[in-house]
Every structure is written in C-alpha cells, then in structure tokens.
Coordinates of C-alpha atoms and ligand atoms in Angstrom, one line a residue:
X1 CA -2.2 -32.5 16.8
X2 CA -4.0 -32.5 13.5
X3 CA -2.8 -29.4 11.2
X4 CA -5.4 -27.2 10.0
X5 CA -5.4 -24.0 7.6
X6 CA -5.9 -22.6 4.3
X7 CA -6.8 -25.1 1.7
X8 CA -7.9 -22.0 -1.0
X9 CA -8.5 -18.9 -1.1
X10 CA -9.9 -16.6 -3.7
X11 CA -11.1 -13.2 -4.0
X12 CA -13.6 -10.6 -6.1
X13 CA -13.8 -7.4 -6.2
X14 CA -16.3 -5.2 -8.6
X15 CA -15.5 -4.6 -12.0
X16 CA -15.6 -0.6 -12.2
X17 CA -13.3 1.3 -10.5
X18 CA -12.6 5.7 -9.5
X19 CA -9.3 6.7 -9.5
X20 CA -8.3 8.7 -6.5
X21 CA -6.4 10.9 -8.4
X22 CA -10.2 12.4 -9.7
X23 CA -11.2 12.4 -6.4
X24 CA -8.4 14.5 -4.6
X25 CA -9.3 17.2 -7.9
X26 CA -13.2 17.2 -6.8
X27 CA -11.9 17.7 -2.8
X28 CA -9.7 20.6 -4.1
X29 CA -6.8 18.4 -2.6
X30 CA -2.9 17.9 -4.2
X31 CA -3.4 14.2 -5.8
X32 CA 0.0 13.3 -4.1
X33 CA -2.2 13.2 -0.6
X34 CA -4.4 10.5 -1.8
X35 CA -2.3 8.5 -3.7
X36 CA 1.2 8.3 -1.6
X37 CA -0.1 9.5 1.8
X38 CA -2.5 7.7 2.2
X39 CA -1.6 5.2 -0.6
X40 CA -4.1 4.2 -2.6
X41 CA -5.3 4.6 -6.6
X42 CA -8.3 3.2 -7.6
X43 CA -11.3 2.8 -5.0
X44 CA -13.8 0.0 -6.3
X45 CA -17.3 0.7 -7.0
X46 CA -19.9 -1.6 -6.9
X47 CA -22.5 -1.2 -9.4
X48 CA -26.4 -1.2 -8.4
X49 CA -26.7 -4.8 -8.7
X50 CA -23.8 -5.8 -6.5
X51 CA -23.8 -6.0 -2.6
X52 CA -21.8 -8.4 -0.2
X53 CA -24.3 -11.3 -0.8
X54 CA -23.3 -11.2 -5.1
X55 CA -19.4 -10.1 -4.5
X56 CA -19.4 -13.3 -1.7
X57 CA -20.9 -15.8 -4.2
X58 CA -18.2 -14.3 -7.1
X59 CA -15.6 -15.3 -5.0
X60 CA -16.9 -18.8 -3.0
X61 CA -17.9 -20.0 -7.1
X62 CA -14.3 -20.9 -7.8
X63 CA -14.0 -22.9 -5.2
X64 CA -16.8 -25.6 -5.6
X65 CA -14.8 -28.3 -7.1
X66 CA -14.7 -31.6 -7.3
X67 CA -15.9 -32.9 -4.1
X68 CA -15.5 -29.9 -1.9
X69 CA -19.1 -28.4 -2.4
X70 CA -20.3 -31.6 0.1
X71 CA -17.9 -31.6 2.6
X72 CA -18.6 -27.7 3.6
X73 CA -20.3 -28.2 7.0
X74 CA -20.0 -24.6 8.2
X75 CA -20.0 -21.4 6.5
X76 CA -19.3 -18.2 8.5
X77 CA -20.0 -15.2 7.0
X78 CA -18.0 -12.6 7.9
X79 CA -19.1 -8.3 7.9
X80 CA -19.6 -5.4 8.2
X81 CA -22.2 -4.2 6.1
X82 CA -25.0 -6.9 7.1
X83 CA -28.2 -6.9 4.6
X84 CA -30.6 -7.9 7.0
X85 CA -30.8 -7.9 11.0
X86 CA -32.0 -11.3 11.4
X87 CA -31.1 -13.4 8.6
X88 CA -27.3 -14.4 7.9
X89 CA -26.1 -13.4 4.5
X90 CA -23.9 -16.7 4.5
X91 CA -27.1 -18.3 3.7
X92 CA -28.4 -16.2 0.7
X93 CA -25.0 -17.8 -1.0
X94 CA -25.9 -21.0 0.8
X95 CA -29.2 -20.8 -1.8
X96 CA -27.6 -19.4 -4.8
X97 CA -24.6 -21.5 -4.6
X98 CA -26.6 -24.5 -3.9
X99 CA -24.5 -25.7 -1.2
X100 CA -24.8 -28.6 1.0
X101 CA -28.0 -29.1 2.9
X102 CA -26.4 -30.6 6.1
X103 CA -24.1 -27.6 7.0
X104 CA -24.4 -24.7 9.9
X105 CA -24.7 -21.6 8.5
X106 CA -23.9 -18.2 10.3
X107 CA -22.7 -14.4 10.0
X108 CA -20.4 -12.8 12.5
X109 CA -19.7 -9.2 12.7
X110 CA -17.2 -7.2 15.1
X111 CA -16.0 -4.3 12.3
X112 CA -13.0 -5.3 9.6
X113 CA -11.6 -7.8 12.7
X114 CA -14.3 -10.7 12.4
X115 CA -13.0 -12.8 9.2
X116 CA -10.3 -13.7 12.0
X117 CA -13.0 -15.0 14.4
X118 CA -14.2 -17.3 11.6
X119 CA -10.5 -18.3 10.7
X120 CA -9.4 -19.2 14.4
X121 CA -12.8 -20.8 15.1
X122 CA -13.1 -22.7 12.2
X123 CA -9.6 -24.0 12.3
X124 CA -10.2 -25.8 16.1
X125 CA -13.1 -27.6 14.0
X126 CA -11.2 -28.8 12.1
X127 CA -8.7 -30.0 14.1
X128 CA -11.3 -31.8 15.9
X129 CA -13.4 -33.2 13.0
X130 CA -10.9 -32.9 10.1
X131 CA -13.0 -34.6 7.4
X132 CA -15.3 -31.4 7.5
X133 CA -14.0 -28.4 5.9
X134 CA -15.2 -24.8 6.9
X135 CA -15.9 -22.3 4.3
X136 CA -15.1 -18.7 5.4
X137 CA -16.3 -15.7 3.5
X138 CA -15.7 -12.1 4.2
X139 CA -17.8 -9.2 2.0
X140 CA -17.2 -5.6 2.8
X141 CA -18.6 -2.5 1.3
X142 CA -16.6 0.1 2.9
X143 CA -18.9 3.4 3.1
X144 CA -18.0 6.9 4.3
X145 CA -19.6 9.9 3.8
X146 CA -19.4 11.9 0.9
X147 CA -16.6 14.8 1.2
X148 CA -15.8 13.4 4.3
X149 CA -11.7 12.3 5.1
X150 CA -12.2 8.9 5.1
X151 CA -14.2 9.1 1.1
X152 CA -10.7 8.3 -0.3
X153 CA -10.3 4.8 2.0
X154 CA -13.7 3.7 0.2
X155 CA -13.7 -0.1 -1.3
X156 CA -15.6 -2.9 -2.1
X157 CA -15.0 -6.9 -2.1
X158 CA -14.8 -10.2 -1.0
X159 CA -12.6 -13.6 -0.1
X160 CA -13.7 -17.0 0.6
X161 CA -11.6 -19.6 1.9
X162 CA -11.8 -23.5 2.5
X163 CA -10.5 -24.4 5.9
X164 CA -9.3 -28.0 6.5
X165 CA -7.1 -30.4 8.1
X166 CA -3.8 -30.9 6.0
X167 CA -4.4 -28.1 4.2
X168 CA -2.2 -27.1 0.7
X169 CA -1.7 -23.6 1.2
X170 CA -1.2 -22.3 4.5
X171 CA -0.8 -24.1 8.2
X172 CA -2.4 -22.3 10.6
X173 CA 0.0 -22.1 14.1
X174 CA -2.5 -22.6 17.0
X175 CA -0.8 -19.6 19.1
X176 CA -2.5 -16.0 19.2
X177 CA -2.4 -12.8 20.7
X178 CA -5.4 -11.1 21.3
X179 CA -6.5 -7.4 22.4
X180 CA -9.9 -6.1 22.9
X181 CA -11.1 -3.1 24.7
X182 CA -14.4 -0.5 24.6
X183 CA -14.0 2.7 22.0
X184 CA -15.6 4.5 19.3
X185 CA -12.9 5.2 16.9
X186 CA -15.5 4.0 14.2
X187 CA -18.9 2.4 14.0
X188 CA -22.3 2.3 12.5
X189 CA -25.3 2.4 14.5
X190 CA -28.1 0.1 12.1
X191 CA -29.7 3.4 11.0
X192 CA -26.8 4.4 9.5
X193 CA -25.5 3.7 5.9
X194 CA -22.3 5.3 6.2
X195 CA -19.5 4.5 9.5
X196 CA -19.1 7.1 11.9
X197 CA -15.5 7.8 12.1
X198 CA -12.6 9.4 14.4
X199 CA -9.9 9.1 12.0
X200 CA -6.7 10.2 14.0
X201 CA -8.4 7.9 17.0
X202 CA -8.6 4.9 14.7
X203 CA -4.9 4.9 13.7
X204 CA -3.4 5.3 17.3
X205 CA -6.0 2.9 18.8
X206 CA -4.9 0.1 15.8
X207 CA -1.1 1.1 16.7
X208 CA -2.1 0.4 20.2
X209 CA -3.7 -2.6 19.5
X210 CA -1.1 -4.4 17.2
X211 CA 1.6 -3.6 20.1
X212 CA -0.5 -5.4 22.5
X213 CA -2.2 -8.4 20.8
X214 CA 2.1 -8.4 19.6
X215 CA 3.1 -8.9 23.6
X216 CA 0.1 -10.9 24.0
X217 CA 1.6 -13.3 21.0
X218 CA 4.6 -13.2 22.5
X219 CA 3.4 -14.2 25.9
X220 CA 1.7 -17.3 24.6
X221 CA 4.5 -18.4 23.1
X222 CA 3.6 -17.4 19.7
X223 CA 6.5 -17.4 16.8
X224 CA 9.6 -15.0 18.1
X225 CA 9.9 -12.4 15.0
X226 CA 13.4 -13.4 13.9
X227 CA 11.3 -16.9 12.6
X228 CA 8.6 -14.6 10.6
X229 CA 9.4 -13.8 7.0
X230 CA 6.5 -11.9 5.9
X231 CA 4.3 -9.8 7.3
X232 CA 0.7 -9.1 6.3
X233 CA -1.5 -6.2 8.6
X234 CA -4.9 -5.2 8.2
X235 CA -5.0 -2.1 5.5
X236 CA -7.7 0.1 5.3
X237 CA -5.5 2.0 3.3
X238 CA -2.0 1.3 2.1
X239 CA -0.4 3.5 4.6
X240 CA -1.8 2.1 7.2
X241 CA 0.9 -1.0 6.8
X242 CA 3.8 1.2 7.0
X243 CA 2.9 2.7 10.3
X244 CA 1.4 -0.8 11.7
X245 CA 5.5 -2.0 10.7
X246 CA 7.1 0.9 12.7
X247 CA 4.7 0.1 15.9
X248 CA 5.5 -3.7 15.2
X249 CA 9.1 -2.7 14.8
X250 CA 9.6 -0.6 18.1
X251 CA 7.7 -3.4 20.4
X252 CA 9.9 -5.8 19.0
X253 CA 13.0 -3.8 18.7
X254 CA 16.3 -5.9 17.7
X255 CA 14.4 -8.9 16.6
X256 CA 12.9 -6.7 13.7
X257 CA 15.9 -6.2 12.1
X258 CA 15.7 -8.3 8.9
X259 CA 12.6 -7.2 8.3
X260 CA 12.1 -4.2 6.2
X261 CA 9.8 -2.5 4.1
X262 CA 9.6 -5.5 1.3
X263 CA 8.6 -7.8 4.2
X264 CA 4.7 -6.4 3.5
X265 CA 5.4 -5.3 0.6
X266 CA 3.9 -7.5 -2.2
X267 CA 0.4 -7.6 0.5
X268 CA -0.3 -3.9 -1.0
X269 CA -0.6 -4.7 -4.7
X270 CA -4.5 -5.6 -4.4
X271 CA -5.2 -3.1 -1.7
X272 CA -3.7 -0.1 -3.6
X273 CA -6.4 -0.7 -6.6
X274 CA -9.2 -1.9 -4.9
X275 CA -9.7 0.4 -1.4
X276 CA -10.5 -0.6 1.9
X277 CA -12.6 -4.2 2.0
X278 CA -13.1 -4.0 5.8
X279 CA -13.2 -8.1 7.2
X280 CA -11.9 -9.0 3.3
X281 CA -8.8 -6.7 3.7
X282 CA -6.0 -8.7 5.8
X283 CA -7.0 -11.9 3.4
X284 CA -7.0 -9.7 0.1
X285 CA -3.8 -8.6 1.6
X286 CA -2.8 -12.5 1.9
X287 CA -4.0 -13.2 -1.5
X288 CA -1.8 -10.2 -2.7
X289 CA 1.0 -11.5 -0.6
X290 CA 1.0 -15.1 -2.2
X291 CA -0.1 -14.4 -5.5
X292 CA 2.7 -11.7 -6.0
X293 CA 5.9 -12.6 -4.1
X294 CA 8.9 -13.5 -6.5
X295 CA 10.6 -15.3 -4.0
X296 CA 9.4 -19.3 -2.8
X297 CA 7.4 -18.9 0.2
X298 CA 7.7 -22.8 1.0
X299 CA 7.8 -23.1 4.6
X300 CA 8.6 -19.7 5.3
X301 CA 6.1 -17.8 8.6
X302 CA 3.9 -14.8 7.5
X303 CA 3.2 -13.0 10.7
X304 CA -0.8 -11.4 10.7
X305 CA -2.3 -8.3 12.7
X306 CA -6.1 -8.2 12.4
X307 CA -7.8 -5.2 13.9
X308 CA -11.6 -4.4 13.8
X309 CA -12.4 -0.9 15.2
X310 CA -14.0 -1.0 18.5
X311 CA -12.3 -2.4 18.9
X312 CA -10.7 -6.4 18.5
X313 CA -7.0 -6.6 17.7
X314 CA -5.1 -10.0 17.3
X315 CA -1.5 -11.3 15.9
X316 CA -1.3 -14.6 14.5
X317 CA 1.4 -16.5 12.1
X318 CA 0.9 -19.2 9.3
X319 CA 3.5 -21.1 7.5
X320 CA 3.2 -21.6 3.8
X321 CA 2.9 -25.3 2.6
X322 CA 5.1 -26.6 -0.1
X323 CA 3.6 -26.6 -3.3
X324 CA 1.4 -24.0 -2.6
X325 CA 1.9 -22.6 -6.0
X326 CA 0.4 -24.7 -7.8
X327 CA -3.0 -23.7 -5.4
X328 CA -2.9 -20.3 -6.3
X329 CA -5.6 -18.5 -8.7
X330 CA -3.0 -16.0 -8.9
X331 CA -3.8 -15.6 -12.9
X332 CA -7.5 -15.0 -12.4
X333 CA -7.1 -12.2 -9.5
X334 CA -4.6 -10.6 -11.8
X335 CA -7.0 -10.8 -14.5
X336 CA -10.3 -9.7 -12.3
X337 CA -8.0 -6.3 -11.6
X338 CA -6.8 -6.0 -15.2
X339 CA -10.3 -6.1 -16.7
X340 CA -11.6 -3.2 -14.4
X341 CA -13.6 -0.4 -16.0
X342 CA -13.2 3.2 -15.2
X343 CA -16.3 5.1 -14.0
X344 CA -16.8 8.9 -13.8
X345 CA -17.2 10.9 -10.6
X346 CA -21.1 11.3 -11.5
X347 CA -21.8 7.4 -11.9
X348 CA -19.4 6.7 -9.0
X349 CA -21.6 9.3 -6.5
X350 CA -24.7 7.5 -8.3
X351 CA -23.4 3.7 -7.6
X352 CA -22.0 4.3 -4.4
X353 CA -24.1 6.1 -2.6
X354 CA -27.4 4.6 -3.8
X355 CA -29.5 3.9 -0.8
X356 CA -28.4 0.5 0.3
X357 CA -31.8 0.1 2.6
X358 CA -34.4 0.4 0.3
X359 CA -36.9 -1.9 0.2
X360 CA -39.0 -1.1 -2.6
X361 CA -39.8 -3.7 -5.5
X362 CA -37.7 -3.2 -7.5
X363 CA -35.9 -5.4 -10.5
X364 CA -31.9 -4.0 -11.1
X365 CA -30.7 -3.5 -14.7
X366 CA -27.9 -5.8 -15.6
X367 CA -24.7 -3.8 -14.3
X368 CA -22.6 -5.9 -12.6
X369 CA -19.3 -7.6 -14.4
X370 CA -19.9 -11.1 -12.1
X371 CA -21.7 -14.3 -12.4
X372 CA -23.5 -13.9 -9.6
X373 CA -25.8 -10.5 -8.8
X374 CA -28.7 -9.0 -6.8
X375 CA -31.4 -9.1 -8.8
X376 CA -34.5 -7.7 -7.5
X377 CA -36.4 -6.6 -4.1
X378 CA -39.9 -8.3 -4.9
X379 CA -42.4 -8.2 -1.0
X380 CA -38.9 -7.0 0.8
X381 CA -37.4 -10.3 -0.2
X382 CA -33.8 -9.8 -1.9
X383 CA -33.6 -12.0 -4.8
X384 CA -29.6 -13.1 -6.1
X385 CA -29.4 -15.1 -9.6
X386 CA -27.0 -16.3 -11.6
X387 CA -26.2 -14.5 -14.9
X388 CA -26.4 -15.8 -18.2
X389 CA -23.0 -17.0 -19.5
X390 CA -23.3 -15.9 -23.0
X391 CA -24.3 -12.3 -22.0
X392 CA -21.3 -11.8 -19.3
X393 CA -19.4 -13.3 -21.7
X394 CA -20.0 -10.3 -24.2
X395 CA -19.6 -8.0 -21.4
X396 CA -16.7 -9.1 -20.1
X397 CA -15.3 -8.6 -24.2
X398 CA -15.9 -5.4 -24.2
X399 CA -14.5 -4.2 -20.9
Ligands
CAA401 N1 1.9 14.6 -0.6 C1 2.2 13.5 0.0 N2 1.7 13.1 1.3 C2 0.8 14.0 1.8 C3 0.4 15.2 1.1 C4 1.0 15.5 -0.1 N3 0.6 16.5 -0.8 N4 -0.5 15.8 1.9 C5 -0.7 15.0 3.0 N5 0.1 13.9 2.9 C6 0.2 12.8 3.9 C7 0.2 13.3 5.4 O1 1.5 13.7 5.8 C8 -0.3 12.0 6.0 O2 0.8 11.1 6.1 P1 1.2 10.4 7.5 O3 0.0 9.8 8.0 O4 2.3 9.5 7.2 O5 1.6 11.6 8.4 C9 -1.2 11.4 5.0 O6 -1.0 12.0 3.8 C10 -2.7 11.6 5.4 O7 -2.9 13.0 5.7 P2 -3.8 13.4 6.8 O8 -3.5 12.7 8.1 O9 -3.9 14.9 6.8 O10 -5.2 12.8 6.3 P3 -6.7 13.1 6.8 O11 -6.7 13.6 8.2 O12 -7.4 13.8 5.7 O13 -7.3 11.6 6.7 C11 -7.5 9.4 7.7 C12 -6.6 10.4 7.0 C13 -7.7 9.9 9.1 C14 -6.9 8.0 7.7 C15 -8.9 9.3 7.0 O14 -8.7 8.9 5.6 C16 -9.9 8.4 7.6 O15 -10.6 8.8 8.6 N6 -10.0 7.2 7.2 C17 -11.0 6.2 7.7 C18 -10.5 5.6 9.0 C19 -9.4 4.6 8.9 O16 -9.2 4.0 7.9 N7 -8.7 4.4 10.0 C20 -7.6 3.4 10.1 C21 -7.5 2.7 11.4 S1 -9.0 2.0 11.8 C22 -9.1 0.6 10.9 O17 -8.2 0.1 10.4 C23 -10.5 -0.1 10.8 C24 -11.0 0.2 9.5 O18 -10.8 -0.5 8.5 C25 -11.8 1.4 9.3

C-alpha cells in the first residue's frame, strides 16, 4: 500500500496576545485558577484586520515552494468560525495565494473535530493518486462570551499541512477509531457570534468519547498502546490533556504504564500561549510536539484523540519519518510566539469582540502583524491583500 502523511506542517497565530493572569483580576478570580487549573497564559487576540481567511493564508505561505504550489489538487478547509454560508473560505486563500487553477476546493465543519476529516480523507487520496498532494488548513477563532467561564479558553489561529504519498514528516497508519453520537455540550447556531456552551458536559462527553473511539482503535486493530510513544489530545485548554491521559490511562489500564505525564508533554508549549484554536488545536499541539521534543522522534508512534463537540471523537496514530528534523519550521513558530505583543484588557474587549458579521463597507486600518490580512468589506464582498513587505518589515521591528 502506498504510504501517505504529513509532508509539512506550519502554523500562525496573531501577533498580540492578553495574559490570563489580567483576566482572572477583571473576573475577581485567584490567577492560579486560570493559569494552572485550567492551564493556560496568554489567549491570542486577533486584531480587526485578521480572521480565519488572513491567519489560514499566514500559515499555507510557507509552504508554497518549489514545485508544491501546482501539485495541490485539493484544499479542505477546515472550521468553525465559517465567514460565509455558501462560499468555502478555502477558496478566498485559493485567490490570494494564487493557487493552482485545476484543484477542488472545499470547507468542512463538525466543531474543533473536522481538521481530522480532511486529514483521514485526504490521506486515502493520496494513497490512491499519490502524485497529487492535498493541502489541509484549519483556522479557528475560538469565541465565548464575555465574563462567561469559558472567556479564559479563548484563542485564535491556524495550521496548514501538505498531505502526500511518501511523505517526510509523518506516516499516517490507515487504522482509526471513531465515536460519534447527538449532544449539545457546545455549539453555535449561525446567528450566533459566540458558542453556546455546557462546560462540565463538554469535558465528560470528550472523556467519554476518547474512551470509546480508544476501544474502537483497538477493535480495528489499531496500534496496542505499549507501541505509542507520544501522545497528542485535542486541547481546548491545557488541562484538558491531563484528564484526556487519565481516561486514556484507565481504558487502557497496564499497557499505559510507560507513559506518563511527559508523554504529551512538549504538545502544550504552543497551546499554553496561544488558547483554544478549535480544528487548528490537536495539529498546533503536533507542531508543539515536534518542534519541542528533545528526544529523536525517528520512527517512534504518536497516538492522536480528536474530539469536536457534538459531537465526533476519533483515535488515530502516526509514526515519525527519519529525518524529519530537517522538515521542521520549528525556528519560525518559536519566533512567531516570541515576537507577540501584549494588549490591554480595553483593546482586547475592542479586538475580540468586534462584530464579526458586519457587512458594512468598510476599509480596516493596518493592524495585523502578517503578510496576509482582511482588508476591506466593499458591496458585502470581503476583500484579503497581501501586505507590503517593507512596511511589516518595520512593524515587525518594533514589536
Ligand atoms: N488554583 C489552582 N487551581 C484552581 C484554582 C486555584 N485557585 N481554582 C480552581 N482551580 C481548578 C479547579 O480545581 C479545576 O481543576 P480540575 O478540572 O482539575 O478539577 C480547574 O481549576 C477549573 O475550575 P472549574 O472547573 O471551577 O472551572 P469553571 O467551571 O469556571 O470552567 C470550564 C472550566 C468548564 C472548562 C470552562 O472554562 C469552559 O466552559 N470552557 C469551554 C468549554 C471547553 O473547553 N470544554 C472542553 C471539552 S469540549 C471540547 O474540547 C471542544 C472545544 O474545543 C470547545
């Protein structure tokens, strides 16, 4: 069988950022709540002129080289927080990326889980045409509402990947476990700019779900745990990892035990400072995981839980190719973090919670950090441009 996975992978996240440690003050709460019970420090904010169409195209740019921009024949565009009912937002970046005429282009959505659709999908096209690769972006902006319990999980970001045959980073195994069933722990009906939420609910029902898509796994003869190295779970919040190892732990019981808390360990760095991404967050998590593990991964299996709230839940492993290293943009996600901005509370309430469905002309002021940004509403068309160089060249200077 032809071998298909995870040629590249890079991700972007906004270049201002809250601290949570300012937000637990303004909720009257103890800091220590925010920051190691739920487990998170910064939350980033996307300015004005940033949504998931700009972040996606900040993180697909590094990726168009050499000869890859043509052999894209698919891009699936996976999210959350869709700009427009109709219209996919995969092909907004299809226009201001310039990509490849001759390539499908479409947006899936099923909460933070769909990014795994495209992944799973993307990889049987492969392995049955493998001189197409698939380009898979996830864009999140994670949105509660203000004062409400779930403020302090906010985020914003993105992560694109190639998929191909033979790829240089990560083999995808073909085996799955999958677990879907009907509930409202969380979800946003189209008026709505901010999720509905049962927080308690959600955790139990991803606990629930990771234990069965786990079984499921296990079933279809998916990777025993004592051959998994690494594990990488969706993380809304960096807590949320720790309890989704205890579930994994009791449903596996003995098999677990050379895993420990380091297993997921180096898959929190990114989350921690950058919040919830929804469909980005398992692959930011992956990107953390790579880009920040001491030890060589070569050949070792990383064992993933993907859960969208709903809800979709499913458990699959990768193994890590060697010479994956030298694939890694490691240095410039480190950097994108490092050169972060704080904000005040009153310009993150004004950024985040500007109205996300206006449609009025409009042309944004130059905010964002990226090369790429939403420019303008002009007849209730959204118009994304490419910044001048020289000028986010100065910007970037100064932050
Ligand atoms: N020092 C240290 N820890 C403290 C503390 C202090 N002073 N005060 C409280 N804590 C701890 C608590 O003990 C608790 O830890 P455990 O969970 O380990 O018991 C933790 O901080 C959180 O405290 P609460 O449970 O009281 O927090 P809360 O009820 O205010 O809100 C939440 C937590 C329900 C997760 C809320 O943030 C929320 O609704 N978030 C959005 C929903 C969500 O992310 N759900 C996750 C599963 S669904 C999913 O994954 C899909 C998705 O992306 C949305």
């Amino acid at each position: 069988m032809i071998v298909a996975g995870i040629d590249d992978i890079s991700i972007y996240s906004p270049g201002f950022f809250y601290p949570l440690e300012d937000l637990a003050r303004r909720h009257g709460v103890d800091p220590a709540k925010y920051i190691v019970g739920i487990g998170q420090e910064r939350m980033a904010v996307p300015t004005p002129d940033e949504d998931i169409v700009s972040m996606a195209a900040n993180a697909v740019a590094p990726l168009l080289v050499n000869e890859v921009r043509e052999e894209i024949s698919t891009v699936i565009f996976a999210t959350e927080s869709g700009i427009d009912q109709s219209k996919s937002a995969g092909l907004f970046v299809h226009g201001v990326l310039g990509l490849n005429p001759n390539c499908r282009v479409v947006e899936f959505k099923q909460a933070c889980y769909s990014a795994t659709a495209g992944i799973q999908l993307a990889s049987d096209l492969v392995r049955q045409r493998p001189k197409e690769k698939v380009l898979v972006i996830a864009s999140d902006i994670a949105r509660y509402e203000r004062n409400s319990e779930g403020e302090c999980t906010q985020g914003a970001g993105a992560v694109a990947m190639i998929v191909a045959a033979n790829p240089r980073l990560l083999e995808i195994h073909p085996q799955s476990g999958v677990f879907s069933f009907d509930v409202m722990d969380f979800w946003r009906p189209n008026h709505r700019e901010a999720a509905y939420v049962n927080g308690k609910l959600s955790i139990d029902v991803y606990l629930r779900s990771l234990t069965e898509a786990w079984l499921d796994f296990q079933r279809k003869d998916g990777l025993p745990l004592t051959s998994i190295d690494k594990l990488c779970f969706h993380q809304p919040f960096t807590k949320m990892s720790k309890k989704a190892f205890g579930a994994l732990r009791e449903a596996a019981g003995a098999e677990a035990d050379h895993l420990d808390e380091k297993s997921y360990a180096e898959s929190q760095i990114y989350g921690r400072q950058i919040g919830n991404t929804y469909s980005a967050s398992l692959y930011i998590g992956l990107s953390s995981l790579l880009d920040n593990c001491d030890e060589d991964l070569t050949g070792r299996s990383v064992g993933l839980f993907s859960y969208g709230s709903g809800s979709v839940g499913e458990f699959f492993s990768v193994s890590v190719v060697e010479g994956y290293r030298r694939r890694l943009r490691s240095h410039a996600h480190r950097a994108l973090l490092a050169r972060r901005r704080e904000i005040d509370y009153e310009t993150y309430v004004a950024w985040f919670y500007t109205s996300v469905k206006s449609t009025e002309d409009r042309i944004s002021p130059m905010q964002t950090t990226g090369r790429y940004r939403f420019a303008a509403i002009a007849e209730q068309r959204r118009i994304y441009a490419e910044v001048d160089c020289a000028r986010l060249g100065s910007l970037n200077a100064v932050a």
